Amino acid sequence: MPYAVAADLKDRWQAFPPGLPDKVVDTLLEDAAVWLKAKFPLIPDAPSEHQAGVLKMVSCAMVRRSLIADTHDGASEITDTGGPFSSTLRFANGEGNFYLTGQERDLIENAIGVGEFRNITAEGW
């Protein structure tokens, strides 16, 4: 079950690529949901409203990064030269892999309660 749909990504990305089919975006959002669930197995099957909002936001960000990288066909660097001038563009995610930023990891961990302190007592020894 994806945490977002194509319309959610379009709402968050003003430069959404025109002509990109919703089916492609929906498939990537499904993949992102599977990736997140595998990375964070404590994500509940029925997330709360807050958790669902965090997962939607993070899924959209992951897919957006993936789609931006896809426009350069796996290139890690592009250099243009004209006369004495040159410019180089280096891409952080040339293959379009899914990844989380540190901030996104913190958001998910806080939303699902990873790292919360729990007190357990054992009595009757």
CSV table of N, CA, C and O in Angstrom, one decimal:
chain,number,residue,atom,x,y,z
A,1,MET,N,0.8,-1.2,0.0
A,1,MET,CA,0.0,0.0,0.0
A,1,MET,C,0.9,1.2,0.0
A,1,MET,O,1.7,1.5,0.9
A,2,PRO,N,0.8,2.1,-1.0
A,2,PRO,CA,1.6,3.3,-1.1
A,2,PRO,C,1.1,4.3,-0.1
A,2,PRO,O,0.0,4.3,0.3
A,3,TYR,N,2.0,5.2,0.4
A,3,TYR,CA,1.7,6.2,1.3
A,3,TYR,C,1.3,7.5,0.6
A,3,TYR,O,0.8,8.4,1.3
A,4,ALA,N,1.4,7.5,-0.7
A,4,ALA,CA,1.1,8.7,-1.5
A,4,ALA,C,0.7,8.3,-2.9
A,4,ALA,O,0.9,7.1,-3.3
A,5,VAL,N,0.0,9.2,-3.6
A,5,VAL,CA,-0.3,9.0,-5.0
A,5,VAL,C,0.3,10.1,-5.9
A,5,VAL,O,0.8,11.1,-5.3
A,6,ALA,N,0.2,9.9,-7.2
A,6,ALA,CA,0.8,10.9,-8.1
A,6,ALA,C,0.3,12.3,-7.8
A,6,ALA,O,1.1,13.3,-7.9
A,7,ALA,N,-0.9,12.5,-7.5
A,7,ALA,CA,-1.5,13.9,-7.2
A,7,ALA,C,-0.7,14.5,-6.0
A,7,ALA,O,-0.5,15.7,-6.0
A,8,ASP,N,-0.3,13.7,-5.0
A,8,ASP,CA,0.4,14.2,-3.9
A,8,ASP,C,1.7,14.8,-4.3
A,8,ASP,O,2.2,15.8,-3.8
A,9,LEU,N,2.4,14.0,-5.2
A,9,LEU,CA,3.7,14.5,-5.6
A,9,LEU,C,3.6,15.7,-6.5
A,9,LEU,O,4.4,16.7,-6.3
A,10,LYS,N,2.6,15.8,-7.3
A,10,LYS,CA,2.3,17.0,-8.2
A,10,LYS,C,2.1,18.2,-7.3
A,10,LYS,O,2.5,19.3,-7.6
A,11,ASP,N,1.4,18.0,-6.2
A,11,ASP,CA,1.1,19.1,-5.3
A,11,ASP,C,2.3,19.7,-4.6
A,11,ASP,O,2.4,20.8,-4.3
A,12,ARG,N,3.3,18.8,-4.4
A,12,ARG,CA,4.5,19.2,-3.7
A,12,ARG,C,5.7,19.6,-4.6
A,12,ARG,O,6.7,20.1,-4.2
A,13,TRP,N,5.5,19.4,-6.0
A,13,TRP,CA,6.6,19.7,-6.9
A,13,TRP,C,6.1,20.6,-8.0
A,13,TRP,O,5.5,20.1,-9.0
A,14,GLN,N,6.4,21.8,-8.0
A,14,GLN,CA,6.0,22.8,-9.0
A,14,GLN,C,6.5,22.5,-10.4
A,14,GLN,O,5.9,22.7,-11.4
A,15,ALA,N,7.7,21.9,-10.4
A,15,ALA,CA,8.4,21.6,-11.7
A,15,ALA,C,8.1,20.1,-12.1
A,15,ALA,O,9.0,19.5,-12.7
A,16,PHE,N,7.0,19.6,-11.7
A,16,PHE,CA,6.7,18.2,-12.1
A,16,PHE,C,6.8,18.0,-13.6
A,16,PHE,O,6.3,18.8,-14.4
A,17,PRO,N,7.5,17.0,-14.0
A,17,PRO,CA,7.7,16.8,-15.5
A,17,PRO,C,6.4,16.7,-16.3
A,17,PRO,O,5.7,15.8,-16.0
A,18,PRO,N,6.2,17.6,-17.2
A,18,PRO,CA,5.0,17.5,-18.0
A,18,PRO,C,5.0,16.2,-18.9
A,18,PRO,O,6.1,15.8,-19.4
A,19,GLY,N,3.9,15.6,-19.0
A,19,GLY,CA,3.9,14.4,-19.8
A,19,GLY,C,4.3,13.1,-19.1
A,19,GLY,O,4.2,12.0,-19.7
A,20,LEU,N,4.7,13.2,-17.8
A,20,LEU,CA,5.1,12.0,-17.1
A,20,LEU,C,3.8,11.3,-16.7
A,20,LEU,O,3.0,11.9,-15.9
A,21,PRO,N,3.6,10.0,-17.1
A,21,PRO,CA,2.3,9.4,-16.7
A,21,PRO,C,2.2,9.1,-15.2
A,21,PRO,O,3.1,8.8,-14.6
A,22,ASP,N,1.0,9.3,-14.8
A,22,ASP,CA,0.7,9.0,-13.3
A,22,ASP,C,1.0,7.6,-13.0
A,22,ASP,O,1.4,7.3,-11.8
A,23,LYS,N,0.8,6.7,-13.9
A,23,LYS,CA,1.1,5.2,-13.6
A,23,LYS,C,2.6,5.0,-13.2
A,23,LYS,O,2.9,4.3,-12.3
A,24,VAL,N,3.5,5.7,-13.9
A,24,VAL,CA,4.9,5.6,-13.6
A,24,VAL,C,5.1,6.2,-12.2
A,24,VAL,O,5.8,5.5,-11.4
A,25,VAL,N,4.6,7.3,-11.9
A,25,VAL,CA,4.7,7.9,-10.5
A,25,VAL,C,4.1,7.0,-9.5
A,25,VAL,O,4.7,6.8,-8.4
A,26,ASP,N,2.9,6.5,-9.7
A,26,ASP,CA,2.3,5.6,-8.7
A,26,ASP,C,3.1,4.4,-8.5
A,26,ASP,O,3.2,3.9,-7.3
A,27,THR,N,3.7,3.8,-9.5
A,27,THR,CA,4.6,2.6,-9.4
A,27,THR,C,5.8,3.0,-8.5
A,27,THR,O,6.2,2.2,-7.6
A,28,LEU,N,6.4,4.1,-8.7
A,28,LEU,CA,7.6,4.5,-7.9
A,28,LEU,C,7.2,4.8,-6.5
A,28,LEU,O,7.9,4.5,-5.6
A,29,LEU,N,6.0,5.3,-6.3
A,29,LEU,CA,5.5,5.6,-4.9
A,29,LEU,C,5.2,4.2,-4.2
A,29,LEU,O,5.5,4.1,-3.0
A,30,GLU,N,4.7,3.3,-4.9
A,30,GLU,CA,4.6,1.9,-4.3
A,30,GLU,C,5.9,1.3,-4.0
A,30,GLU,O,6.1,0.7,-2.9
A,31,ASP,N,6.9,1.5,-4.9
A,31,ASP,CA,8.2,1.0,-4.6
A,31,ASP,C,8.8,1.7,-3.3
A,31,ASP,O,9.5,1.1,-2.5
A,32,ALA,N,8.6,3.0,-3.2
A,32,ALA,CA,9.1,3.8,-2.1
A,32,ALA,C,8.4,3.2,-0.8
A,32,ALA,O,9.1,3.1,0.3
A,33,ALA,N,7.2,2.9,-0.8
A,33,ALA,CA,6.5,2.4,0.4
A,33,ALA,C,7.1,1.0,0.8
A,33,ALA,O,7.3,0.8,2.0
A,34,VAL,N,7.4,0.2,-0.2
A,34,VAL,CA,8.0,-1.1,0.1
A,34,VAL,C,9.4,-0.9,0.7
A,34,VAL,O,9.8,-1.5,1.7
A,35,TRP,N,10.1,0.0,0.1
A,35,TRP,CA,11.5,0.3,0.6
A,35,TRP,C,11.4,0.8,2.0
A,35,TRP,O,12.2,0.4,2.9
A,36,LEU,N,10.5,1.7,2.3
A,36,LEU,CA,10.4,2.3,3.7
A,36,LEU,C,10.0,1.2,4.7
A,36,LEU,O,10.5,1.1,5.8
A,37,LYS,N,9.0,0.4,4.3
A,37,LYS,CA,8.6,-0.7,5.2
A,37,LYS,C,9.7,-1.7,5.5
A,37,LYS,O,9.9,-2.2,6.6
A,38,ALA,N,10.5,-2.0,4.5
A,38,ALA,CA,11.7,-2.9,4.7
A,38,ALA,C,12.7,-2.2,5.5
A,38,ALA,O,13.4,-2.9,6.4
A,39,LYS,N,12.9,-0.9,5.4
A,39,LYS,CA,13.9,-0.2,6.2
A,39,LYS,C,13.5,0.0,7.6
A,39,LYS,O,14.3,0.0,8.5
A,40,PHE,N,12.2,0.3,7.8
A,40,PHE,CA,11.6,0.5,9.1
A,40,PHE,C,10.5,-0.5,9.4
A,40,PHE,O,9.3,-0.1,9.2
A,41,PRO,N,10.8,-1.7,9.8
A,41,PRO,CA,9.7,-2.7,10.0
A,41,PRO,C,8.7,-2.3,11.1
A,41,PRO,O,7.6,-2.9,11.1
A,42,LEU,N,9.0,-1.3,11.9
A,42,LEU,CA,8.1,-0.9,12.9
A,42,LEU,C,7.0,0.0,12.4
A,42,LEU,O,6.1,0.4,13.2
A,43,ILE,N,7.0,0.3,11.1
A,43,ILE,CA,5.9,1.1,10.6
A,43,ILE,C,4.7,0.3,10.6
A,43,ILE,O,4.6,-0.8,10.1
A,44,PRO,N,3.6,0.8,11.3
A,44,PRO,CA,2.4,0.0,11.4
A,44,PRO,C,1.7,-0.2,10.1
A,44,PRO,O,1.8,0.6,9.2
A,45,ASP,N,0.9,-1.3,10.0
A,45,ASP,CA,0.2,-1.6,8.8
A,45,ASP,C,-0.9,-0.5,8.6
A,45,ASP,O,-1.3,-0.2,7.5
A,46,ALA,N,-1.4,0.0,9.7
A,46,ALA,CA,-2.4,1.1,9.6
A,46,ALA,C,-1.9,2.3,10.4
A,46,ALA,O,-2.2,2.5,11.6
A,47,PRO,N,-1.1,3.1,9.7
A,47,PRO,CA,-0.4,4.2,10.4
A,47,PRO,C,-1.5,5.3,10.9
A,47,PRO,O,-2.5,5.4,10.3
A,48,SER,N,-1.1,6.0,12.0
A,48,SER,CA,-2.0,7.1,12.5
A,48,SER,C,-1.9,8.2,11.4
A,48,SER,O,-1.2,8.2,10.5
A,49,GLU,N,-2.8,9.2,11.6
A,49,GLU,CA,-2.9,10.3,10.7
A,49,GLU,C,-1.5,11.0,10.6
A,49,GLU,O,-1.0,11.4,9.5
A,50,HIS,N,-0.9,11.2,11.8
A,50,HIS,CA,0.4,11.9,11.8
A,50,HIS,C,1.5,11.0,11.1
A,50,HIS,O,2.2,11.5,10.3
A,51,GLN,N,1.5,9.7,11.4
A,51,GLN,CA,2.5,8.9,10.7
A,51,GLN,C,2.2,8.8,9.2
A,51,GLN,O,3.2,8.9,8.4
A,52,ALA,N,1.0,8.8,8.8
A,52,ALA,CA,0.7,8.7,7.4
A,52,ALA,C,1.1,10.0,6.7
A,52,ALA,O,1.6,10.0,5.5
A,53,GLY,N,1.0,11.1,7.3
A,53,GLY,CA,1.5,12.4,6.8
A,53,GLY,C,3.0,12.4,6.6
A,53,GLY,O,3.5,12.9,5.6
A,54,VAL,N,3.7,12.0,7.6
A,54,VAL,CA,5.2,11.9,7.5
A,54,VAL,C,5.6,10.9,6.4
A,54,VAL,O,6.4,11.3,5.6
A,55,LEU,N,4.9,9.8,6.3
A,55,LEU,CA,5.3,8.8,5.3
A,55,LEU,C,4.9,9.3,3.9
A,55,LEU,O,5.7,9.1,2.9
A,56,LYS,N,3.9,10.0,3.7
A,56,LYS,CA,3.5,10.6,2.4
A,56,LYS,C,4.6,11.7,2.0
A,56,LYS,O,5.0,11.6,0.9
A,57,MET,N,4.9,12.5,2.9
A,57,MET,CA,5.9,13.6,2.6
A,57,MET,C,7.3,13.0,2.2
A,57,MET,O,7.9,13.3,1.2
A,58,VAL,N,7.7,12.0,3.0
A,58,VAL,CA,9.0,11.3,2.7
A,58,VAL,C,9.0,10.5,1.4
A,58,VAL,O,9.9,10.6,0.6
A,59,SER,N,7.9,9.8,1.2
A,59,SER,CA,7.7,9.1,-0.1
A,59,SER,C,7.8,10.0,-1.3
A,59,SER,O,8.5,9.7,-2.3
A,60,CYS,N,7.1,11.1,-1.2
A,60,CYS,CA,7.2,12.1,-2.3
A,60,CYS,C,8.6,12.6,-2.5
A,60,CYS,O,9.0,12.8,-3.7
A,61,ALA,N,9.3,12.9,-1.5
A,61,ALA,CA,10.6,13.4,-1.6
A,61,ALA,C,11.6,12.4,-2.2
A,61,ALA,O,12.4,12.7,-3.1
A,62,MET,N,11.4,11.1,-1.8
A,62,MET,CA,12.3,10.1,-2.3
A,62,MET,C,12.0,9.9,-3.8
A,62,MET,O,13.0,9.8,-4.6
A,63,VAL,N,10.8,9.9,-4.3
A,63,VAL,CA,10.4,9.7,-5.7
A,63,VAL,C,10.8,10.9,-6.5
A,63,VAL,O,11.3,10.8,-7.6
A,64,ARG,N,10.7,12.1,-5.9
A,64,ARG,CA,11.1,13.3,-6.6
A,64,ARG,C,12.6,13.2,-6.9
A,64,ARG,O,13.1,13.5,-8.0
A,65,ARG,N,13.4,12.9,-5.9
A,65,ARG,CA,14.9,12.7,-6.1
A,65,ARG,C,15.2,11.7,-7.2
A,65,ARG,O,16.1,11.9,-8.0
A,66,SER,N,14.5,10.6,-7.2
A,66,SER,CA,14.7,9.5,-8.2
A,66,SER,C,14.3,10.0,-9.6
A,66,SER,O,15.1,9.7,-10.5
A,67,LEU,N,13.2,10.8,-9.7
A,67,LEU,CA,12.9,11.3,-11.0
A,67,LEU,C,13.8,12.3,-11.5
A,67,LEU,O,14.1,12.4,-12.7
A,68,ILE,N,14.3,13.2,-10.7
A,68,ILE,CA,15.3,14.2,-11.1
A,68,ILE,C,16.5,13.5,-11.6
A,68,ILE,O,17.0,13.9,-12.7
A,69,ALA,N,17.0,12.5,-11.0
A,69,ALA,CA,18.2,11.8,-11.4
A,69,ALA,C,18.0,11.1,-12.7
A,69,ALA,O,18.9,11.0,-13.5
A,70,ASP,N,16.7,10.6,-12.9
A,70,ASP,CA,16.4,9.8,-14.1
A,70,ASP,C,16.6,10.7,-15.4
A,70,ASP,O,16.7,10.1,-16.5
A,71,THR,N,16.5,12.0,-15.3
A,71,THR,CA,16.6,12.8,-16.5
A,71,THR,C,18.0,12.8,-17.1
A,71,THR,O,18.2,13.3,-18.2
A,72,HIS,N,19.0,12.3,-16.5
A,72,HIS,CA,20.3,12.3,-17.0
A,72,HIS,C,20.9,10.9,-17.2
A,72,HIS,O,22.1,10.7,-17.4
A,73,ASP,N,20.0,9.9,-17.3
A,73,ASP,CA,20.4,8.5,-17.7
A,73,ASP,C,21.6,8.0,-17.0
A,73,ASP,O,22.5,7.5,-17.6
A,74,GLY,N,21.7,8.1,-15.7
A,74,GLY,CA,22.8,7.5,-14.9
A,74,GLY,C,24.1,8.3,-14.9
A,74,GLY,O,25.1,7.8,-14.4
A,75,ALA,N,24.1,9.5,-15.5
A,75,ALA,CA,25.3,10.2,-15.6
A,75,ALA,C,25.7,10.8,-14.2
A,75,ALA,O,24.8,11.2,-13.4
A,76,SER,N,26.9,10.7,-13.8
A,76,SER,CA,27.3,11.3,-12.5
A,76,SER,C,27.9,12.7,-12.7
A,76,SER,O,28.0,13.4,-11.8
A,77,GLU,N,28.2,13.0,-14.0
A,77,GLU,CA,28.7,14.3,-14.2
A,77,GLU,C,28.5,14.7,-15.7
A,77,GLU,O,28.6,13.8,-16.6
A,78,ILE,N,28.2,15.9,-16.0
A,78,ILE,CA,28.1,16.5,-17.4
A,78,ILE,C,29.0,17.7,-17.5
A,78,ILE,O,28.9,18.6,-16.6
A,79,THR,N,29.8,17.8,-18.5
A,79,THR,CA,30.7,18.9,-18.7
A,79,THR,C,30.4,19.5,-20.1
A,79,THR,O,30.3,18.7,-21.1
A,80,ASP,N,30.2,20.8,-20.1
A,80,ASP,CA,30.0,21.5,-21.4
A,80,ASP,C,31.2,22.5,-21.6
A,80,ASP,O,31.6,23.2,-20.6
A,81,THR,N,31.7,22.5,-22.8
A,81,THR,CA,32.9,23.4,-23.1
A,81,THR,C,32.6,24.2,-24.3
A,81,THR,O,32.1,23.6,-25.3
A,82,GLY,N,32.9,25.5,-24.3
A,82,GLY,CA,32.7,26.3,-25.5
A,82,GLY,C,33.8,27.4,-25.4
A,82,GLY,O,33.8,28.3,-24.6
A,83,GLY,N,34.8,27.2,-26.3
A,83,GLY,CA,35.9,28.2,-26.3
A,83,GLY,C,36.7,28.1,-25.0
A,83,GLY,O,37.0,27.0,-24.5
A,84,PRO,N,36.9,29.2,-24.4
A,84,PRO,CA,37.7,29.2,-23.1
A,84,PRO,C,36.8,28.9,-21.9
A,84,PRO,O,37.3,28.8,-20.8
A,85,PHE,N,35.5,28.7,-22.1
A,85,PHE,CA,34.6,28.5,-21.0
A,85,PHE,C,34.1,27.1,-20.9
A,85,PHE,O,34.0,26.4,-21.9
A,86,SER,N,34.0,26.6,-19.6
A,86,SER,CA,33.4,25.3,-19.4
A,86,SER,C,32.6,25.3,-18.1
A,86,SER,O,32.8,26.1,-17.2
A,87,SER,N,31.6,24.4,-18.1
A,87,SER,CA,30.8,24.2,-16.9
A,87,SER,C,30.6,22.7,-16.6
A,87,SER,O,30.5,22.0,-17.6
A,88,THR,N,30.6,22.4,-15.4
A,88,THR,CA,30.4,21.0,-15.0
A,88,THR,C,29.3,20.9,-14.0
A,88,THR,O,29.2,21.7,-13.0
A,89,LEU,N,28.4,19.9,-14.2
A,89,LEU,CA,27.4,19.6,-13.3
A,89,LEU,C,27.7,18.2,-12.7
A,89,LEU,O,27.9,17.2,-13.5
A,90,ARG,N,27.7,18.1,-11.4
A,90,ARG,CA,27.9,16.8,-10.7
A,90,ARG,C,26.6,16.4,-10.0
A,90,ARG,O,26.0,17.2,-9.3
A,91,PHE,N,26.2,15.1,-10.2
A,91,PHE,CA,24.9,14.7,-9.6
A,91,PHE,C,25.2,13.8,-8.4
A,91,PHE,O,26.0,12.9,-8.5
A,92,ALA,N,24.4,14.0,-7.4
A,92,ALA,CA,24.6,13.3,-6.2
A,92,ALA,C,24.0,11.9,-6.3
A,92,ALA,O,24.3,11.0,-5.6
A,93,ASN,N,23.0,11.7,-7.1
A,93,ASN,CA,22.2,10.5,-7.2
A,93,ASN,C,22.0,10.1,-8.7
A,93,ASN,O,20.9,10.0,-9.2
A,94,GLY,N,23.1,9.9,-9.4
A,94,GLY,CA,23.1,9.7,-10.8
A,94,GLY,C,22.3,8.5,-11.3
A,94,GLY,O,21.8,8.5,-12.4
A,95,GLU,N,22.1,7.5,-10.4
A,95,GLU,CA,21.3,6.3,-10.8
A,95,GLU,C,19.9,6.4,-10.4
A,95,GLU,O,19.1,5.5,-10.7
A,96,GLY,N,19.5,7.4,-9.7
A,96,GLY,CA,18.1,7.5,-9.2
A,96,GLY,C,17.7,6.6,-8.1
A,96,GLY,O,16.5,6.2,-8.0
A,97,ASN,N,18.6,6.2,-7.3
A,97,ASN,CA,18.3,5.3,-6.2
A,97,ASN,C,17.5,6.0,-5.1
A,97,ASN,O,17.6,7.2,-4.9
A,98,PHE,N,16.7,5.2,-4.4
A,98,PHE,CA,16.0,5.8,-3.3
A,98,PHE,C,16.9,5.9,-2.1
A,98,PHE,O,17.8,5.1,-1.9
A,99,TYR,N,16.8,7.0,-1.4
A,99,TYR,CA,17.6,7.2,-0.2
A,99,TYR,C,16.9,8.2,0.7
A,99,TYR,O,16.0,8.9,0.3
A,100,LEU,N,17.3,8.2,2.0
A,100,LEU,CA,16.7,9.1,2.9
A,100,LEU,C,17.7,10.1,3.4
A,100,LEU,O,18.9,9.8,3.5
A,101,THR,N,17.3,11.4,3.6
A,101,THR,CA,18.2,12.3,4.2
A,101,THR,C,18.2,12.1,5.8
A,101,THR,O,17.3,11.4,6.3
A,102,GLY,N,19.1,12.6,6.5
A,102,GLY,CA,19.1,12.5,7.9
A,102,GLY,C,17.9,13.0,8.6
A,102,GLY,O,17.3,12.5,9.5
A,103,GLN,N,17.4,14.1,8.0
A,103,GLN,CA,16.2,14.8,8.6
A,103,GLN,C,15.0,13.9,8.3
A,103,GLN,O,14.1,13.7,9.2
A,104,GLU,N,14.9,13.2,7.2
A,104,GLU,CA,13.7,12.3,6.9
A,104,GLU,C,13.8,11.1,7.8
A,104,GLU,O,12.8,10.7,8.3
A,105,ARG,N,15.0,10.6,8.0
A,105,ARG,CA,15.1,9.4,8.9
A,105,ARG,C,14.6,9.8,10.3
A,105,ARG,O,13.9,9.1,10.9
A,106,ASP,N,15.0,11.0,10.8
A,106,ASP,CA,14.6,11.4,12.1
A,106,ASP,C,13.1,11.6,12.2
A,106,ASP,O,12.5,11.2,13.2
A,107,LEU,N,12.5,12.1,11.1
A,107,LEU,CA,11.0,12.3,11.1
A,107,LEU,C,10.3,11.0,11.2
A,107,LEU,O,9.4,10.8,12.0
A,108,ILE,N,10.8,10.0,10.4
A,108,ILE,CA,10.1,8.7,10.5
A,108,ILE,C,10.4,8.0,11.8
A,108,ILE,O,9.4,7.5,12.4
A,109,GLU,N,11.6,8.0,12.3
A,109,GLU,CA,11.9,7.4,13.6
A,109,GLU,C,11.0,8.0,14.7
A,109,GLU,O,10.5,7.3,15.6
A,110,ASN,N,10.9,9.3,14.7
A,110,ASN,CA,10.1,10.0,15.7
A,110,ASN,C,8.6,9.7,15.6
A,110,ASN,O,7.9,9.5,16.5
A,111,ALA,N,8.1,9.6,14.3
A,111,ALA,CA,6.7,9.3,14.1
A,111,ALA,C,6.3,7.9,14.5
A,111,ALA,O,5.2,7.7,15.0
A,112,ILE,N,7.3,6.9,14.3
A,112,ILE,CA,6.9,5.5,14.6
A,112,ILE,C,7.4,5.1,16.0
A,112,ILE,O,7.2,4.0,16.5
A,113,GLY,N,8.1,6.0,16.7
A,113,GLY,CA,8.5,5.7,18.1
A,113,GLY,C,9.8,4.9,18.2
A,113,GLY,O,10.0,4.3,19.3
A,114,VAL,N,10.7,5.0,17.2
A,114,VAL,CA,11.9,4.3,17.4
A,114,VAL,C,12.8,5.0,18.4
A,114,VAL,O,12.9,6.2,18.3
A,115,GLY,N,13.4,4.3,19.3
A,115,GLY,CA,14.3,4.9,20.2
A,115,GLY,C,13.6,5.4,21.5
A,115,GLY,O,14.2,6.0,22.3
A,116,GLU,N,12.3,5.2,21.6
A,116,GLU,CA,11.6,5.7,22.8
A,116,GLU,C,12.0,4.8,24.0
A,116,GLU,O,12.2,3.6,23.8
A,117,PHE,N,12.2,5.5,25.1
A,117,PHE,CA,12.6,4.7,26.3
A,117,PHE,C,11.4,4.0,26.9
A,117,PHE,O,10.3,4.6,27.0
A,118,ARG,N,11.5,2.8,27.2
A,118,ARG,CA,10.5,2.0,27.8
A,118,ARG,C,11.0,1.3,29.1
A,118,ARG,O,12.1,0.8,29.1
A,119,ASN,N,10.3,1.4,30.1
A,119,ASN,CA,10.7,0.9,31.4
A,119,ASN,C,10.0,-0.5,31.6
A,119,ASN,O,8.8,-0.6,31.6
A,120,ILE,N,10.9,-1.5,31.9
A,120,ILE,CA,10.3,-2.8,32.2
A,120,ILE,C,10.8,-3.2,33.5
A,120,ILE,O,12.0,-3.1,33.8
A,121,THR,N,9.9,-3.8,34.3
A,121,THR,CA,10.4,-4.3,35.6
A,121,THR,C,10.1,-5.8,35.7
A,121,THR,O,9.1,-6.3,35.1
A,122,ALA,N,10.9,-6.5,36.4
A,122,ALA,CA,10.7,-7.9,36.6
A,122,ALA,C,10.6,-8.2,38.1
A,122,ALA,O,11.5,-7.8,38.8
A,123,GLU,N,9.5,-8.7,38.5
A,123,GLU,CA,9.3,-9.0,39.9
A,123,GLU,C,9.1,-10.5,40.1
A,123,GLU,O,8.8,-11.2,39.2
A,124,GLY,N,9.4,-10.9,41.3
A,124,GLY,CA,9.1,-12.2,41.7
A,124,GLY,C,10.3,-13.2,41.7
A,124,GLY,O,10.1,-14.4,41.6
A,125,TRP,N,11.5,-12.6,41.7
A,125,TRP,CA,12.7,-13.4,41.7
A,125,TRP,C,12.8,-14.0,43.0
A,125,TRP,O,13.1,-14.0,44.0
